[in-house]
């Protein structure tokens, strides 16, 4: 019994030792020096090892060792940066932000449904359609003529009795018959943060995730 356990674990232990030895810069340098000493001891006296060749070999092992140490240093810095980024990102929890999306945020105290949009160019007529989850129009907000820029709007939802989570909006901007491009923005709150493959991820209170680059504004 004892013999069988020893024989089954020994190969794994040997393999582990070989792996650690192969990746340990100090062990690699030690092996190189032993090989170099052996080579010097067994060189042909009539054809000794060339100084330039020996210097080249020493430079190569120093380069390999330096690269391995540099890699370890960079990994440590990346880990520290990720931890620092997570700590800094924690200040965003509870903050309202603007992100891409066409859902409306309903304030239960004021009964106002709010949103925002970016207008790509000047428009003679800008209207915001308020829609329910099925796409039915519930009302409009007339913004009039507007130059290019970012705008907030509010819709009076006092008489609305449906599901506030389903409220959506659509921006209709045009110069006569020519439409003007716009980007819908939704107001949400950061509820939690996390790291995913080195990228800071922010959980939004009304659902979904965003990154730092996905935040258009902090309110």
JSON list of C-alpha atoms in Angstrom, two decimals, residues 6-22:
[
{"chain": "A", "resi": 6, "resn": "UNK", "atom": "CA", "xyz": [4.88, 6.52, -3.19]},
{"chain": "A", "resi": 7, "resn": "UNK", "atom": "CA", "xyz": [5.30, 5.33, -6.77]},
{"chain": "A", "resi": 8, "resn": "UNK", "atom": "CA", "xyz": [2.13, 7.12, -7.97]},
{"chain": "A", "resi": 9, "resn": "UNK", "atom": "CA", "xyz": [2.98, 10.48, -6.43]},
{"chain": "A", "resi": 10, "resn": "UNK", "atom": "CA", "xyz": [6.71, 10.51, -7.21]},
{"chain": "A", "resi": 11, "resn": "UNK", "atom": "CA", "xyz": [6.34, 11.23, -10.97]},
{"chain": "A", "resi": 12, "resn": "UNK", "atom": "CA", "xyz": [4.06, 14.18, -10.27]},
{"chain": "A", "resi": 13, "resn": "UNK", "atom": "CA", "xyz": [6.50, 15.55, -7.73]},
{"chain": "A", "resi": 14, "resn": "UNK", "atom": "CA", "xyz": [9.37, 15.15, -10.17]},
{"chain": "A", "resi": 15, "resn": "UNK", "atom": "CA", "xyz": [7.38, 16.84, -12.94]},
{"chain": "A", "resi": 16, "resn": "UNK", "atom": "CA", "xyz": [6.51, 19.72, -10.63]},
{"chain": "A", "resi": 17, "resn": "UNK", "atom": "CA", "xyz": [10.16, 20.14, -9.64]},
{"chain": "A", "resi": 18, "resn": "UNK", "atom": "CA", "xyz": [11.21, 20.15, -13.30]},
{"chain": "A", "resi": 19, "resn": "UNK", "atom": "CA", "xyz": [8.57, 22.78, -14.13]},
{"chain": "A", "resi": 20, "resn": "UNK", "atom": "CA", "xyz": [9.63, 25.04, -11.26]},
{"chain": "A", "resi": 21, "resn": "UNK", "atom": "CA", "xyz": [13.28, 24.58, -12.16]},
{"chain": "A", "resi": 22, "resn": "UNK", "atom": "CA", "xyz": [12.63, 25.38, -15.81]}
]
